[in-house]
């Protein structure tokens, strides 16, 4: 079983839609969780991180962690074409990454 | 300020050859990590170095090795290349190993080196 699992998609939504990206993790010792965004032919860039359970909001982005179910989510409100990228969840000291979900926002 | 830089950008090698990839961290960052990202997959941790010492190693064969220099730049070496080594190799730097929320562990990634083994 992989440390972090993520639905690879791809996901295609119309502009303005709410996007929900999800991951699960297996190690209950994980305390912090990151979301990275990776554009084509670029390295990942840190989008948000959360510590332990709860929600964290940053503009149109909300990261959510449910430690009881080992479930992490990223919500994007009012999605824009510029949000089209691959979104990677990660956790653990050695930064275990999910597979990444490819998102396309159609104008 | 310059971000993390990696060289070369692209590389084509033949099976059995050796390759050296290079990474320069952000100024002031003392920790460098290496990741392998196969097409369609997330990055997979290979090594982490801090102050020239290995701090962590992922599940990769001994054909993979790395080192960090006094100026905190780093090299990743791969011997006896296999077709399966074809991937994007990413370098990430941080001020120090640690938790992201503490401010020291946040990693900044370079653009990567795309290695093709034929």
CSV table of C-alpha atoms in Angstrom, one decimal:
chain,number,residue,atom,x,y,z
A,1,UNK,CA,0.0,0.0,0.0
A,2,UNK,CA,1.4,3.4,-1.0
A,3,UNK,CA,1.8,6.0,1.7
A,4,UNK,CA,-0.4,8.5,-0.2
A,5,UNK,CA,-3.0,7.6,-2.7
A,6,UNK,CA,-4.6,10.0,-5.2
A,7,UNK,CA,-7.1,9.6,-8.0
A,8,UNK,CA,-5.1,10.5,-11.1
A,9,UNK,CA,-8.1,11.8,-13.0
A,10,UNK,CA,-8.0,13.5,-15.5
A,11,UNK,CA,-10.6,16.0,-14.4
A,12,UNK,CA,-12.2,18.5,-16.7
A,13,UNK,CA,-14.5,21.3,-15.5
A,14,UNK,CA,-16.0,24.5,-16.9
A,15,UNK,CA,-14.7,27.8,-15.8
A,16,UNK,CA,-16.2,29.0,-12.6
A,17,UNK,CA,-16.9,25.5,-11.3
A,18,UNK,CA,-15.9,24.2,-7.8
A,19,UNK,CA,-13.2,21.6,-8.0
A,20,UNK,CA,-12.7,18.9,-5.4
A,21,UNK,CA,-9.3,17.0,-5.3
A,22,UNK,CA,-8.9,14.2,-2.9
A,23,UNK,CA,-6.2,12.0,-1.4
A,24,UNK,CA,-6.0,9.3,1.2
A,25,UNK,CA,-3.0,8.4,3.4
A,26,UNK,CA,-2.1,5.3,5.3
A,27,UNK,CA,0.3,6.4,8.1
A,28,UNK,CA,-1.6,7.8,11.1
A,29,UNK,CA,1.6,9.4,12.3
A,30,UNK,CA,1.5,11.9,9.5
A,31,UNK,CA,0.9,15.4,11.0
A,32,UNK,CA,1.2,17.8,8.1
A,33,UNK,CA,-0.2,17.7,4.6
A,34,UNK,CA,0.8,19.6,1.5
A,35,UNK,CA,-0.7,20.4,-1.8
A,36,UNK,CA,1.5,21.2,-4.8
A,37,UNK,CA,0.7,22.5,-8.2
A,38,UNK,CA,2.7,21.4,-11.2
A,39,UNK,CA,2.5,23.0,-14.6
A,40,UNK,CA,3.6,21.1,-17.6
A,41,UNK,CA,7.4,20.9,-17.8
A,42,UNK,CA,7.9,22.6,-14.5
A,43,UNK,CA,8.8,21.5,-11.0
A,44,UNK,CA,6.0,21.4,-8.3
A,45,UNK,CA,5.3,24.5,-6.4
A,46,UNK,CA,3.8,24.5,-2.9
A,47,UNK,CA,0.3,25.7,-2.9
A,48,UNK,CA,-0.9,25.2,0.7
A,49,UNK,CA,-0.1,23.1,3.7
A,50,UNK,CA,-2.2,22.2,6.8
A,51,UNK,CA,-1.1,20.8,10.1
A,52,UNK,CA,-3.2,18.1,11.8
A,53,UNK,CA,-6.9,18.2,11.2
A,54,UNK,CA,-9.2,21.0,10.1
A,55,UNK,CA,-9.5,23.5,7.3
A,56,UNK,CA,-7.2,26.1,5.9
A,57,UNK,CA,-8.3,28.8,3.4
A,58,UNK,CA,-6.2,30.9,1.1
A,59,UNK,CA,-8.1,32.9,-1.4
A,60,UNK,CA,-10.0,30.5,-3.7
A,61,UNK,CA,-8.3,27.5,-2.3
A,62,UNK,CA,-9.3,25.5,0.8
A,63,UNK,CA,-7.4,22.5,2.2
A,64,UNK,CA,-9.1,20.1,4.5
A,65,UNK,CA,-7.8,17.2,6.6
A,66,UNK,CA,-9.9,14.5,8.2
A,67,UNK,CA,-7.5,12.5,10.3
A,68,UNK,CA,-10.2,10.1,11.5
A,69,UNK,CA,-10.7,8.8,7.9
A,70,UNK,CA,-7.2,9.7,6.7
A,71,UNK,CA,-8.6,11.8,4.0
A,72,UNK,CA,-7.3,15.1,2.6
A,73,UNK,CA,-9.0,17.4,0.2
A,74,UNK,CA,-8.3,20.6,-1.8
A,75,UNK,CA,-11.2,22.7,-3.0
A,76,UNK,CA,-10.9,25.3,-5.7
A,77,UNK,CA,-13.7,27.9,-5.9
A,78,UNK,CA,-14.4,29.8,-9.1
A,79,UNK,CA,-11.9,27.8,-11.1
A,80,UNK,CA,-10.0,29.6,-13.8
A,81,UNK,CA,-8.3,28.3,-16.9
A,82,UNK,CA,-5.0,29.3,-15.3
A,83,UNK,CA,-5.7,26.6,-12.6
A,84,UNK,CA,-5.2,24.0,-15.3
A,85,UNK,CA,-2.3,21.9,-13.9
A,86,UNK,CA,-1.5,18.7,-12.1
A,87,UNK,CA,-2.2,18.9,-8.4
A,88,UNK,CA,-0.1,16.7,-6.0
A,89,UNK,CA,-0.9,15.9,-2.4
A,90,UNK,CA,2.0,15.0,-0.1
A,91,UNK,CA,2.8,14.2,3.5
A,92,UNK,CA,5.4,12.6,5.7
A,93,UNK,CA,9.0,13.6,6.6
A,94,UNK,CA,10.2,12.4,3.3
A,95,UNK,CA,7.4,14.0,1.4
A,96,UNK,CA,5.5,11.0,0.1
A,97,UNK,CA,3.6,12.3,-2.9
A,98,UNK,CA,0.4,11.1,-4.5
A,99,UNK,CA,0.2,10.3,-8.2
A,100,UNK,CA,-1.2,13.7,-9.0
A,101,UNK,CA,-4.6,14.7,-10.5
A,102,UNK,CA,-4.5,16.4,-13.9
A,103,UNK,CA,-7.1,19.3,-13.9
A,104,UNK,CA,-8.3,21.2,-17.0
A,105,UNK,CA,-10.5,24.2,-16.6
A,106,UNK,CA,-12.3,24.9,-19.9
A,107,UNK,CA,-13.1,28.6,-20.7
B,1,UNK,CA,16.6,35.9,-6.2
B,2,UNK,CA,17.4,32.9,-8.4
B,3,UNK,CA,15.4,29.8,-7.7
B,4,UNK,CA,16.6,26.3,-7.6
B,5,UNK,CA,18.6,25.6,-10.8
B,6,UNK,CA,19.3,22.2,-12.3
B,7,UNK,CA,21.5,21.1,-15.2
B,8,UNK,CA,21.4,19.8,-17.7
B,9,UNK,CA,17.8,20.4,-18.8
B,10,UNK,CA,17.6,17.3,-21.0
B,11,UNK,CA,19.8,14.3,-21.3
B,12,UNK,CA,19.8,11.2,-23.5
B,13,UNK,CA,21.9,8.2,-22.4
B,14,UNK,CA,22.3,4.6,-23.4
B,15,UNK,CA,21.6,1.6,-21.1
B,16,UNK,CA,24.6,0.8,-19.0
B,17,UNK,CA,26.0,4.3,-19.0
B,18,UNK,CA,26.5,6.6,-16.1
B,19,UNK,CA,24.9,10.0,-15.5
B,20,UNK,CA,25.5,13.0,-13.2
B,21,UNK,CA,22.8,15.5,-12.5
B,22,UNK,CA,23.5,18.8,-10.8
B,23,UNK,CA,21.5,21.1,-8.6
B,24,UNK,CA,22.1,24.5,-7.1
B,25,UNK,CA,19.8,25.5,-4.2
B,26,UNK,CA,18.4,28.8,-3.4
B,27,UNK,CA,20.8,31.1,-1.6
B,28,UNK,CA,20.7,30.5,2.1
B,29,UNK,CA,19.2,27.0,1.8
B,30,UNK,CA,21.3,24.3,3.2
B,31,UNK,CA,19.2,21.2,2.5
B,32,UNK,CA,18.8,19.5,-0.9
B,33,UNK,CA,16.5,16.6,-1.8
B,34,UNK,CA,16.3,14.6,-4.9
B,35,UNK,CA,13.2,13.1,-6.4
B,36,UNK,CA,12.4,10.9,-9.4
B,37,UNK,CA,9.2,11.6,-11.3
B,38,UNK,CA,8.2,9.0,-13.8
B,39,UNK,CA,5.6,10.2,-16.4
B,40,UNK,CA,2.1,10.1,-15.0
B,41,UNK,CA,3.3,9.6,-11.4
B,42,UNK,CA,4.1,11.8,-8.4
B,43,UNK,CA,7.7,12.5,-7.4
B,44,UNK,CA,9.4,9.7,-5.5
B,45,UNK,CA,11.9,10.6,-2.8
B,46,UNK,CA,15.5,9.5,-3.5
B,47,UNK,CA,17.8,11.4,-1.1
B,48,UNK,CA,18.0,14.3,1.3
B,49,UNK,CA,21.2,16.0,2.2
B,50,UNK,CA,21.8,18.7,4.9
B,51,UNK,CA,25.1,20.3,5.7
B,52,UNK,CA,26.8,17.7,3.4
B,53,UNK,CA,25.5,14.7,5.2
B,54,UNK,CA,22.9,12.3,4.1
B,55,UNK,CA,19.7,12.7,6.1
B,56,UNK,CA,17.4,10.4,4.3
B,57,UNK,CA,17.3,7.8,1.6
B,58,UNK,CA,14.3,6.4,-0.3
B,59,UNK,CA,13.8,3.0,-1.7
B,60,UNK,CA,16.2,3.1,-4.6
B,61,UNK,CA,19.1,0.7,-5.6
B,62,UNK,CA,22.7,1.4,-4.8
B,63,UNK,CA,23.2,2.5,-8.4
B,64,UNK,CA,21.9,5.8,-7.2
B,65,UNK,CA,24.2,8.0,-5.1
B,66,UNK,CA,24.5,11.6,-4.3
B,67,UNK,CA,26.6,14.1,-2.5
B,68,UNK,CA,26.4,17.7,-1.3
B,69,UNK,CA,29.3,20.2,-1.6
B,70,UNK,CA,30.5,22.9,0.8
B,71,UNK,CA,28.5,25.5,-1.2
B,72,UNK,CA,25.4,23.3,-0.7
B,73,UNK,CA,25.1,22.4,-4.3
B,74,UNK,CA,24.5,18.8,-5.0
B,75,UNK,CA,25.0,16.0,-7.5
B,76,UNK,CA,23.0,12.9,-8.2
B,77,UNK,CA,24.8,10.0,-9.8
B,78,UNK,CA,23.2,7.0,-11.4
B,79,UNK,CA,25.3,4.1,-12.6
B,80,UNK,CA,24.5,1.2,-15.0
B,81,UNK,CA,21.5,3.0,-16.4
B,82,UNK,CA,18.3,1.0,-17.1
B,83,UNK,CA,15.4,1.9,-19.4
B,84,UNK,CA,13.3,2.3,-16.3
B,85,UNK,CA,15.5,5.2,-15.1
B,86,UNK,CA,14.0,7.4,-17.7
B,87,UNK,CA,12.2,10.1,-15.8
B,88,UNK,CA,12.2,13.7,-14.7
B,89,UNK,CA,14.7,14.2,-11.8
B,90,UNK,CA,13.7,16.9,-9.5
B,91,UNK,CA,15.9,18.8,-7.0
B,92,UNK,CA,14.3,20.7,-4.1
B,93,UNK,CA,16.0,22.9,-1.6
B,94,UNK,CA,14.9,24.1,1.9
B,95,UNK,CA,16.5,26.1,4.7
B,96,UNK,CA,16.8,22.9,6.7
B,97,UNK,CA,15.1,19.5,7.0
B,98,UNK,CA,12.0,20.0,9.0
B,99,UNK,CA,8.4,20.6,9.2
B,100,UNK,CA,6.8,22.8,6.6
B,101,UNK,CA,4.8,24.6,9.2
B,102,UNK,CA,7.9,25.6,11.1
B,103,UNK,CA,9.1,27.5,8.1
B,104,UNK,CA,12.3,25.7,7.6
B,105,UNK,CA,11.1,22.6,5.8
B,106,UNK,CA,9.3,24.2,2.9
B,107,UNK,CA,10.7,22.8,-0.2
B,108,UNK,CA,11.2,24.8,-3.4
B,109,UNK,CA,11.6,22.6,-6.6
B,110,UNK,CA,13.8,23.2,-9.6
B,111,UNK,CA,12.5,22.6,-13.1
B,112,UNK,CA,14.1,19.2,-13.2
B,113,UNK,CA,16.3,17.3,-15.6
B,114,UNK,CA,14.6,15.1,-18.1
B,115,UNK,CA,16.6,11.9,-18.5
B,116,UNK,CA,15.9,9.5,-21.4
B,117,UNK,CA,17.6,6.1,-21.4
B,118,UNK,CA,17.6,4.3,-24.7
